[in-house]
Short mmCIF file of C-alpha atoms in Angstrom, two decimals:
data_model
loop_
_atom_site.label_atom_id
_atom_site.label_comp_id
_atom_site.label_asym_id
_atom_site.label_seq_id
_atom_site.Cartn_x
_atom_site.Cartn_y
_atom_site.Cartn_z
CA UNK A 879 7.78 -8.37 22.36
CA UNK A 880 9.35 -10.49 19.61
CA UNK A 881 5.93 -11.90 18.67
CA UNK A 882 4.45 -8.40 18.59
CA UNK A 883 7.24 -7.13 16.33
CA UNK A 884 6.94 -10.16 14.07
CA UNK A 885 3.13 -9.85 13.82
CA UNK A 886 3.42 -6.11 13.10
CA UNK A 887 5.99 -6.66 10.33
CA UNK A 888 3.88 -9.44 8.79
CA UNK A 889 0.74 -7.27 8.96
CA UNK A 890 2.36 -4.27 7.27
CA UNK A 891 4.31 -6.44 4.83
CA UNK A 892 1.23 -8.31 3.61
CA UNK A 893 -1.05 -5.26 3.42
CA UNK A 894 1.48 -2.98 1.71
CA UNK A 895 2.55 -5.67 -0.77
CA UNK A 896 -1.04 -6.45 -1.73
CA UNK A 897 -1.89 -2.75 -2.05
CA UNK A 898 1.09 -1.90 -4.24
CA UNK A 899 0.67 -5.09 -6.27
CA UNK A 900 -2.83 -3.87 -7.17
CA UNK A 901 -1.40 -0.63 -8.58
CA UNK A 902 1.42 -2.53 -10.32
CA UNK A 903 -0.75 -5.24 -11.91
CA UNK A 904 -3.31 -2.83 -13.37
CA UNK A 905 -0.61 -0.37 -14.53
CA UNK A 906 1.07 -3.15 -16.49
CA UNK A 907 -2.29 -4.22 -18.01
CA UNK A 908 -2.95 -0.60 -19.03
CA UNK A 909 0.38 -0.39 -20.88
CA UNK A 910 2.18 1.82 -18.34
CA UNK A 911 5.87 1.17 -17.75
CA UNK A 912 6.77 0.52 -14.10
CA UNK A 913 10.20 1.70 -12.94
CA UNK A 914 10.24 0.80 -9.23
CA UNK A 915 8.20 -1.46 -6.94
CA UNK A 916 9.07 -0.63 -3.32
CA UNK A 917 7.92 -2.07 -0.03
CA UNK A 918 8.82 0.62 2.48
CA UNK A 919 10.21 4.13 2.15
CA UNK A 920 13.69 5.56 2.47
CA UNK A 921 17.02 3.87 1.89
CA UNK A 922 16.75 0.48 0.12
CA UNK A 923 17.93 -2.44 2.24
CA UNK A 924 17.57 -4.99 -0.54
CA UNK A 925 17.23 -4.36 -4.27
CA UNK A 926 17.03 -6.54 -7.38
CA UNK A 927 16.15 -6.11 -11.05
CA UNK A 928 13.36 -7.73 -13.05
CA UNK A 929 13.96 -6.58 -16.61
CA UNK A 930 13.63 -2.79 -16.62
CA UNK A 931 11.94 -2.80 -13.21
CA UNK A 932 13.72 -2.20 -9.91
CA UNK A 933 12.25 -4.07 -6.93
CA UNK A 934 13.28 -3.15 -3.38
CA UNK A 935 12.72 -3.46 0.35
CA UNK A 936 13.31 -0.11 2.07
CA UNK A 937 14.18 0.90 5.62
CA UNK A 938 10.90 2.51 6.76
CA UNK A 939 8.18 -0.18 6.62
CA UNK A 940 5.18 2.17 6.97
CA UNK A 941 4.02 1.97 3.36
CA UNK A 942 5.34 1.54 -0.13
CA UNK A 943 5.07 2.86 -3.68
CA UNK A 944 5.02 1.97 -7.35
CA UNK A 945 6.94 4.51 -9.45
CA UNK A 946 5.81 4.65 -13.05
CA UNK A 947 7.22 6.32 -16.13
CA UNK A 948 5.96 9.91 -16.05
CA UNK A 949 7.02 13.00 -18.01
CA UNK A 950 6.23 15.20 -15.00
CA UNK A 951 9.05 13.57 -13.02
CA UNK A 952 11.79 13.09 -15.64
CA UNK A 953 12.34 13.30 -19.41
CA UNK A 954 10.97 10.31 -21.34
CA UNK A 955 12.41 8.87 -24.52
CA UNK A 956 10.16 9.46 -27.58
CA UNK A 957 9.72 5.72 -28.15
CA UNK A 958 8.43 5.27 -24.55
CA UNK A 959 6.07 8.26 -24.40
CA UNK A 960 3.05 6.03 -25.01
CA UNK A 961 3.96 4.08 -21.82
CA UNK A 962 4.09 7.19 -19.60
CA UNK A 963 1.41 7.44 -16.91
CA UNK A 964 0.64 11.09 -17.65
CA UNK A 965 -0.16 10.25 -21.29
CA UNK A 966 -2.86 7.71 -20.41
CA UNK A 967 -6.60 8.25 -20.76
CA UNK A 968 -8.14 9.49 -17.47
CA UNK A 969 -10.17 6.28 -17.22
CA UNK A 970 -6.96 4.21 -17.20
CA UNK A 971 -5.49 6.50 -14.55
CA UNK A 972 -8.59 5.99 -12.42
CA UNK A 973 -8.30 2.21 -12.77
CA UNK A 974 -4.63 2.26 -11.72
CA UNK A 975 -5.32 4.45 -8.68
CA UNK A 976 -8.35 2.46 -7.52
CA UNK A 977 -6.52 -0.87 -7.96
CA UNK A 978 -4.52 -0.50 -4.73
CA UNK A 979 -7.46 -0.04 -2.34
CA UNK A 980 -9.46 -2.58 -4.35
CA UNK A 981 -6.69 -5.16 -3.83
CA UNK A 982 -6.92 -4.61 -0.05
CA UNK A 983 -10.71 -4.93 -0.25
CA UNK A 984 -10.42 -8.23 -2.14
CA UNK A 985 -7.87 -9.49 0.39
CA UNK A 986 -10.25 -8.69 3.26
CA UNK A 987 -13.10 -10.47 1.46
CA UNK A 988 -11.00 -13.60 0.85
CA UNK A 989 -9.71 -13.67 4.42
CA UNK A 990 -13.15 -13.26 5.96
CA UNK A 991 -14.70 -15.79 3.60
CA UNK A 992 -11.92 -18.27 4.34
CA UNK A 993 -12.46 -17.86 8.06
CA UNK A 994 -16.21 -18.35 7.79
CA UNK A 995 -15.74 -21.44 5.61
CA UNK A 996 -13.17 -22.90 8.01
CA UNK A 997 -15.15 -21.89 11.09
CA UNK A 998 -14.54 -19.23 13.72
CA UNK A 999 -15.00 -19.53 17.46
CA UNK A 1000 -17.36 -16.96 18.90
CA UNK A 1001 -19.36 -16.14 22.01
CA UNK A 1002 -23.14 -16.34 21.89
CA UNK A 1003 -24.67 -12.93 22.70
CA UNK A 1004 -25.90 -13.94 26.15
CA UNK A 1005 -25.78 -11.42 28.99
CA UNK A 1006 -23.60 -12.99 31.66
CA UNK A 1007 -24.23 -9.97 33.90
CA UNK A 1008 -26.28 -6.79 33.62
CA UNK A 1009 -25.02 -3.83 35.64
CA UNK A 1010 -27.73 -2.47 38.01
CA UNK A 1011 -29.16 0.93 37.03
CA UNK A 1012 -27.40 0.76 33.64
CA UNK A 1013 -29.11 1.53 30.34
CA UNK A 1014 -29.50 -2.20 29.68
CA UNK A 1015 -30.96 -2.77 33.16
CA UNK A 1016 -33.48 0.06 32.77
CA UNK A 1017 -34.44 -1.36 29.35
CA UNK A 1018 -35.40 -4.64 31.05
CA UNK A 1019 -32.38 -6.83 30.22
CA UNK A 1020 -31.51 -9.52 32.75
CA UNK A 1021 -28.64 -12.00 33.17
CA UNK A 1022 -29.18 -14.98 30.88
CA UNK A 1023 -30.94 -12.95 28.14
CA UNK A 1024 -29.77 -13.97 24.67
CA UNK A 1025 -29.83 -11.34 21.93
CA UNK A 1026 -31.34 -12.78 18.75
CA UNK A 1027 -31.61 -9.70 16.56
CA UNK A 1028 -30.92 -5.97 16.47
CA UNK A 1029 -33.34 -3.88 14.42
CA UNK A 1030 -34.56 -7.18 12.84
CA UNK A 1031 -31.01 -8.14 11.76
CA UNK A 1032 -30.11 -11.59 13.18
CA UNK A 1033 -26.96 -11.81 15.28
CA UNK A 1034 -25.15 -14.99 16.31
CA UNK A 1035 -22.28 -13.64 18.44
CA UNK A 1036 -21.27 -10.71 20.61
CA UNK A 1037 -19.03 -9.47 17.78
CA UNK A 1038 -22.02 -9.30 15.43
CA UNK A 1039 -24.14 -7.67 18.13
CA UNK A 1040 -21.43 -5.05 18.74
CA UNK A 1041 -21.15 -4.20 15.04
CA UNK A 1042 -24.94 -4.04 14.63
CA UNK A 1043 -25.25 -1.73 17.65
CA UNK A 1044 -22.58 0.57 16.23
CA UNK A 1045 -24.35 0.52 12.88
CA UNK A 1046 -27.53 1.71 14.60
CA UNK A 1047 -25.77 4.28 16.78
CA UNK A 1048 -26.76 7.26 14.64
CA UNK A 1049 -30.49 6.51 14.89
CA UNK A 1050 -32.52 8.90 17.03
CA UNK A 1051 -35.01 6.16 17.92
CA UNK A 1052 -34.17 3.36 20.36
CA UNK A 1053 -32.72 0.15 18.94
CA UNK A 1054 -35.18 -2.73 18.86
CA UNK A 1055 -33.48 -5.81 20.32
CA UNK A 1056 -35.00 -9.26 19.91
CA UNK A 1057 -34.29 -11.32 23.03
CA UNK A 1058 -34.81 -14.86 24.27
CA UNK A 1059 -35.04 -14.57 28.06
CA UNK A 1060 -34.15 -17.12 30.75
CA UNK A 1061 -37.70 -18.54 30.53
CA UNK A 1062 -37.22 -19.23 26.78
CA UNK A 1063 -39.72 -16.50 25.87
CA UNK A 1064 -39.00 -14.26 22.87
CA UNK A 1065 -39.50 -10.55 23.52
CA UNK A 1066 -38.44 -7.25 21.97
CA UNK A 1067 -36.77 -4.60 24.13
CA UNK A 1068 -35.97 -0.98 23.28
CA UNK A 1069 -32.38 0.09 23.93
CA UNK A 1070 -31.86 3.90 23.82
CA UNK A 1071 -28.29 4.24 22.57
CA UNK A 1072 -28.65 8.01 22.42
CA UNK A 1073 -28.32 8.15 26.23
CA UNK A 1074 -24.60 7.38 25.84
CA UNK A 1075 -23.87 10.49 23.78
CA UNK A 1076 -20.44 10.31 22.15
CA UNK A 1077 -19.53 7.25 24.26
CA UNK A 1078 -21.71 5.15 21.95
CA UNK A 1079 -18.84 5.09 19.46
CA UNK A 1080 -16.26 3.76 21.92
CA UNK A 1081 -14.86 0.20 21.87
CA UNK A 1082 -16.33 -0.33 25.38
CA UNK A 1083 -19.86 0.15 24.07
CA UNK A 1084 -21.22 -3.08 25.59
CA UNK A 1085 -19.77 -2.26 29.01
CA UNK A 1086 -21.13 1.28 28.79
CA UNK A 1087 -24.58 -0.13 28.11
CA UNK A 1088 -24.29 -2.45 31.10
CA UNK A 1089 -23.62 -5.82 29.43
CA UNK A 1090 -20.96 -8.27 30.61
CA UNK A 1091 -20.64 -11.30 28.31
CA UNK A 1092 -18.84 -13.36 30.96
CA UNK A 1093 -21.03 -15.30 33.45
CA UNK A 1094 -19.30 -14.05 36.57
CA UNK A 1095 -19.84 -15.60 39.99
CA UNK A 1096 -19.51 -13.92 43.38
CA UNK A 1097 -16.52 -16.15 44.19
CA UNK A 1098 -13.15 -14.40 44.29
CA UNK A 1099 -10.62 -15.71 41.75
CA UNK A 1100 -7.74 -13.35 42.60
CA UNK A 1101 -6.91 -10.74 45.19
CA UNK A 1102 -4.52 -7.97 44.20
CA UNK A 1103 -1.57 -7.82 46.61
CA UNK A 1104 -1.57 -4.59 48.61
CA UNK A 1105 -5.10 -3.69 47.50
CA UNK A 1106 -8.07 -2.73 49.65
CA UNK A 1107 -9.49 -6.28 49.67
CA UNK A 1108 -6.13 -7.80 50.65
CA UNK A 1109 -5.87 -5.37 53.58
CA UNK A 1110 -8.99 -6.89 55.22
CA UNK A 1111 -7.85 -10.47 54.65
CA UNK A 1112 -9.95 -11.50 51.64
CA UNK A 1113 -8.51 -14.46 49.70
CA UNK A 1114 -9.03 -16.30 46.43
CA UNK A 1115 -11.82 -18.84 46.88
CA UNK A 1116 -13.85 -16.65 49.25
CA UNK A 1117 -17.48 -16.22 48.19
CA UNK A 1118 -19.17 -12.86 48.71
CA UNK A 1119 -22.74 -13.46 49.87
CA UNK A 1120 -23.96 -10.04 50.97
CA UNK A 1121 -23.36 -6.33 50.42
CA UNK A 1122 -24.29 -3.80 53.11
CA UNK A 1123 -26.66 -6.29 54.71
CA UNK A 1124 -28.43 -7.32 51.48
CA UNK A 1125 -27.88 -10.60 49.57
CA UNK A 1126 -25.33 -10.22 46.76
CA UNK A 1127 -26.99 -11.83 43.74
CA UNK A 1128 -24.39 -11.01 41.11
CA UNK A 1129 -20.93 -9.48 40.82
CA UNK A 1130 -22.41 -6.56 38.90
CA UNK A 1131 -24.12 -5.37 42.11
CA UNK A 1132 -20.70 -4.94 43.73
CA UNK A 1133 -19.40 -3.16 40.61
CA UNK A 1134 -22.37 -0.80 40.72
CA UNK A 1135 -21.66 0.05 44.36
CA UNK A 1136 -18.03 0.84 43.51
CA UNK A 1137 -19.15 3.05 40.62
CA UNK A 1138 -21.01 5.22 43.11
CA UNK A 1139 -17.84 6.20 44.99
CA UNK A 1140 -15.37 5.20 47.68
CA UNK A 1141 -17.59 4.90 50.75
CA UNK A 1142 -16.86 1.90 52.97
CA UNK A 1143 -18.70 -1.35 52.17
CA UNK A 1144 -19.79 -4.15 54.47
CA UNK A 1145 -19.25 -7.52 52.80
CA UNK A 1146 -20.56 -10.88 53.94
CA UNK A 1147 -17.90 -13.51 53.16
CA UNK A 1148 -18.17 -17.31 53.19
CA UNK A 1149 -14.91 -19.23 53.48
CA UNK A 1150 -15.60 -22.95 53.67
CA UNK A 1151 -18.10 -23.35 56.51
CA UNK A 1152 -17.18 -20.01 58.07
CA UNK A 1153 -19.38 -16.95 57.49
CA UNK A 1154 -18.10 -13.54 58.55
CA UNK A 1155 -18.41 -9.84 57.75
CA UNK A 1156 -15.68 -7.38 56.83
CA UNK A 1157 -15.75 -3.62 56.38
CA UNK A 1158 -13.55 -2.46 53.51
CA UNK A 1159 -12.70 1.05 52.31
CA UNK A 1160 -12.19 1.01 48.52
CA UNK A 1161 -9.22 2.78 46.99
CA UNK A 1162 -10.04 5.77 44.78
CA UNK A 1163 -9.29 5.77 41.06
CA UNK A 1164 -10.31 8.14 38.28
CA UNK A 1165 -12.11 6.83 35.19
CA UNK A 1166 -13.37 9.21 32.47
CA UNK A 1167 -12.98 12.17 34.83
CA UNK A 1168 -15.00 10.53 37.63
CA UNK A 1169 -13.70 9.02 40.88
CA UNK A 1170 -14.85 5.48 41.59
CA UNK A 1171 -13.91 2.79 44.10
CA UNK A 1172 -11.52 -0.11 43.59
CA UNK A 1173 -11.16 -3.18 45.81
CA UNK A 1174 -8.52 -5.12 43.87
CA UNK A 1175 -10.64 -8.24 43.27
CA UNK A 1176 -11.22 -10.47 40.27
CA UNK A 1177 -14.32 -12.69 40.13
CA UNK A 1178 -14.35 -16.32 39.04
CA UNK A 1179 -16.19 -17.29 35.84
CA UNK A 1180 -18.93 -19.92 35.90
CA UNK A 1181 -17.10 -22.45 33.71
CA UNK A 1182 -20.17 -24.58 32.95
CA UNK A 1183 -22.16 -21.60 31.72
CA UNK A 1184 -19.13 -20.28 29.84
CA UNK A 1185 -18.84 -23.54 27.90
CA UNK A 1186 -22.51 -23.23 26.92
CA UNK A 1187 -21.88 -19.70 25.65
CA UNK A 1188 -19.25 -20.88 23.14
CA UNK A 1189 -20.29 -21.34 19.52
CA UNK A 1190 -18.48 -22.13 16.28
CA UNK A 1191 -19.72 -20.23 13.23
CA UNK A 1192 -19.12 -22.16 10.00
CA UNK A 1193 -20.75 -21.70 6.59
CA UNK A 1194 -20.71 -23.45 3.20
CA UNK A 1195 -18.36 -21.68 0.72
CA UNK A 1196 -21.03 -19.62 -1.08
CA UNK A 1197 -22.68 -18.58 2.18
CA UNK A 1198 -19.24 -17.79 3.61
CA UNK A 1199 -18.66 -15.25 0.81
CA UNK A 1200 -22.11 -13.79 1.41
CA UNK A 1201 -21.44 -13.44 5.14
CA UNK A 1202 -18.01 -11.92 4.40
CA UNK A 1203 -19.56 -9.43 1.95
CA UNK A 1204 -22.16 -8.37 4.52
CA UNK A 1205 -19.47 -7.93 7.18
CA UNK A 1206 -17.36 -5.81 4.83
CA UNK A 1207 -20.36 -3.68 3.85
CA UNK A 1208 -21.25 -2.98 7.49
CA UNK A 1209 -17.66 -2.28 8.55
CA UNK A 1210 -17.11 0.04 5.58
CA UNK A 1211 -20.22 1.98 6.50
CA UNK A 1212 -19.07 2.16 10.13
CA UNK A 1213 -15.57 3.33 9.20
CA UNK A 1214 -16.90 6.15 7.03
CA UNK A 1215 -19.55 7.08 9.58
CA UNK A 1216 -16.99 7.13 12.39
CA UNK A 1217 -14.64 9.31 10.34
CA UNK A 1218 -17.48 11.71 9.53
CA UNK A 1219 -18.59 11.88 13.15
CA UNK A 1220 -15.06 12.68 14.31
CA UNK A 1221 -14.88 15.53 11.78
CA UNK A 1222 -18.13 17.11 13.06
CA UNK A 1223 -17.26 16.44 16.71
CA UNK A 1224 -19.83 13.73 17.39
CA UNK A 1225 -17.19 11.07 18.09
CA UNK A 1226 -14.02 11.30 20.15
CA UNK A 1227 -10.67 11.73 18.41
CA UNK A 1228 -9.36 9.21 20.94
CA UNK A 1229 -10.44 6.50 18.48
CA UNK A 1230 -7.62 7.42 16.05
CA UNK A 1231 -4.88 4.80 16.36
CA UNK A 1232 -1.33 4.70 15.05
CA UNK A 1233 1.44 2.16 14.50
CA UNK A 1234 2.01 1.45 18.21
CA UNK A 1235 -1.61 0.42 18.74
CA UNK A 1236 -1.64 -1.54 15.48
CA UNK A 1237 1.50 -3.37 16.58
CA UNK A 1238 0.03 -4.09 20.02
CA UNK A 1239 -3.22 -5.51 18.65
CA UNK A 1240 -1.34 -7.45 15.98
CA UNK A 1241 0.72 -9.10 18.72
CA UNK A 1242 -2.33 -9.79 20.90
CA UNK A 1243 -4.28 -11.33 18.01
CA UNK A 1244 -1.28 -13.49 17.08
CA UNK A 1245 -1.04 -14.75 20.67
CA UNK A 1246 -4.72 -15.73 20.55
CA UNK A 1247 -4.13 -17.93 17.50
CA UNK A 1248 -3.91 -17.92 13.72
CA UNK A 1249 -7.67 -17.38 13.17
CA UNK A 1250 -7.65 -14.26 15.37
CA UNK A 1251 -4.61 -12.89 13.57
CA UNK A 1252 -6.16 -13.50 10.14
CA UNK A 1253 -9.35 -11.75 11.25
CA UNK A 1254 -7.31 -8.80 12.48
CA UNK A 1255 -5.39 -8.74 9.19
CA UNK A 1256 -8.69 -8.65 7.27
CA UNK A 1257 -9.99 -5.76 9.40
CA UNK A 1258 -6.83 -3.67 8.91
CA UNK A 1259 -6.80 -4.44 5.18
CA UNK A 1260 -10.40 -3.23 4.89
CA UNK A 1261 -9.65 -0.09 6.91
CA UNK A 1262 -6.64 0.63 4.68
CA UNK A 1263 -8.80 0.27 1.57
CA UNK A 1264 -11.51 2.60 2.85
CA UNK A 1265 -9.26 5.31 4.31
CA UNK A 1266 -7.03 5.34 1.21
CA UNK A 1267 -10.03 6.30 -0.91
CA UNK A 1268 -10.82 9.41 1.14
CA UNK A 1269 -10.43 12.53 -1.08
CA UNK A 1270 -7.26 13.73 0.66
CA UNK A 1271 -4.28 14.77 -1.51
CA UNK A 1272 -1.34 12.35 -1.28
CA UNK A 1273 -3.76 9.46 -0.66
CA UNK A 1274 -5.18 7.41 -3.53
CA UNK A 1275 -8.50 9.19 -3.03
CA UNK A 1276 -6.87 12.56 -3.71
CA UNK A 1277 -5.31 11.30 -6.96
CA UNK A 1278 -8.64 9.73 -7.86
CA UNK A 1279 -10.31 13.13 -7.45
CA UNK A 1280 -7.78 14.74 -9.81
CA UNK A 1281 -8.35 12.11 -12.49
CA UNK A 1282 -12.13 12.33 -12.21
CA UNK A 1283 -11.85 16.10 -12.74
CA UNK A 1284 -9.67 15.43 -15.79
CA UNK A 1285 -12.23 12.93 -17.11
CA UNK A 1286 -15.04 15.48 -16.75
CA UNK A 1287 -13.19 18.57 -18.01
CA UNK A 1288 -10.97 16.98 -20.64
CA UNK A 1289 -7.74 18.44 -19.24
CA UNK A 1290 -5.42 17.50 -16.36
CA UNK A 1291 -5.42 19.40 -13.10
CA UNK A 1292 -2.76 22.12 -13.26
CA UNK A 1293 0.62 21.55 -11.56
CA UNK A 1294 -0.06 24.56 -9.33
CA UNK A 1295 -3.30 23.04 -8.02
CA UNK A 1296 -1.58 19.69 -7.46
CA UNK A 1297 1.26 21.40 -5.58
CA UNK A 1298 -1.20 23.19 -3.29
CA UNK A 1299 -3.09 19.93 -2.79
CA UNK A 1300 0.11 18.13 -1.84
CA UNK A 1301 0.95 20.74 0.78
CA UNK A 1302 -2.55 20.60 2.23
CA UNK A 1303 -2.57 16.80 2.15
CA UNK A 1304 0.85 16.59 3.78
CA UNK A 1305 -0.26 18.96 6.55
CA UNK A 1306 -3.41 16.92 7.20
CA UNK A 1307 -1.54 13.61 7.21
CA UNK A 1308 1.18 14.92 9.53
CA UNK A 1309 -1.48 16.25 11.91
CA UNK A 1310 -3.30 12.90 11.79
CA UNK A 1311 -0.05 11.00 12.41
CA UNK A 1312 0.76 13.26 15.38
CA UNK A 1313 -2.72 12.70 16.84
CA UNK A 1314 -2.44 8.95 16.30
CA UNK A 1315 0.98 8.82 17.95
CA UNK A 1316 -0.27 10.89 20.90
CA UNK A 1317 -3.25 8.55 21.33
CA UNK A 1318 -0.96 5.52 21.08
CA UNK A 1319 1.36 6.79 23.81
CA UNK A 1320 -1.54 7.83 26.06
CA UNK A 1321 -3.37 4.53 25.53
CA UNK A 1322 -0.37 2.25 25.99
CA UNK A 1323 1.63 4.04 28.67
CA UNK A 1324 -0.73 6.38 30.51
CA UNK A 1325 -3.85 4.16 30.48
#
């Protein structure tokens, strides 16, 4: 819990500081006087002066602000009028507004490039298991297949494959996947993502398609106490060799049987030299509105194969920036596409996350190591940059829209229009925050 809180505070602190520093730095370069630089909202916990500027850390760490001299907020001395934000040319206003999201974008680029230059551990996109009767199985994928490209775009890890599949999710035609099979032959297979419907945009996309990156064995690694498997005497170290009288070739075959329901299963079990059969009645659980079976078993991973699946991606500095730029371009496109699909109902609103989920993932990434935490920080920084530029009043994108209108018409947006926009923007943001908090609570506490 302490690590999660610390990681969450560091994440917000870094991202908010960088964002507000972007506004601050450009405002100063444009000749605008800055009054307050605040990390956080609400009552100041710590405050100090730098010349005429007040710098502070406030109680609510969910954002920050840079308050500039502005005649719309308070009277301005005649000798300082030229430094007021509202007196600036619309182009300068646009630069100041864009500077915050741009600073987050630059931070994401530097973090990703640094990671690629240093080297990141990844998993080669090799199918450890393919679920029987799944979309991947029907498309011809088999355990041991290595994905080389998706729609002619090379991929070197499961992360890259996941992003490329999401990028192609809106296509009506099947995705063309270049594969090296277990016989070292290179083939192209068609993967119809459209069969998943809205589920194509979920984080469990690979599982939904039928891919399991881990090379699972049919040996039991753990038996859940009190579960269905424990009730018939199964133990860690037992190897399952048959299912309903047929040889059990892979763990995915057992998973597929459980997906079909809770009917009793006959399992052939080898324990040392002993071979016996047990009949087990799976417990019933509900997943996505459908009842499936659960035995309470965890399979062992083939450690030798797993070591072969590991890869370290490392690039020279220039190539690292190129790879980082490509990653940012793809993720920006995906973020905007996902937001658009949620608006028109083609993607589930369950994907909206709030501070609880951000804190949880920040803590998990920190536990996995510094590289994972930095990558998570880069992703959130990029998301903050993109979402802040959406044309919603109260966000930078809403202010940007006002200043673009002023640039085109030659006069500022009226106070009445801004006031209406603020009310609409506040309503939208409060609704979004409520949805995010609901999703957080449901995801973290109700499963």
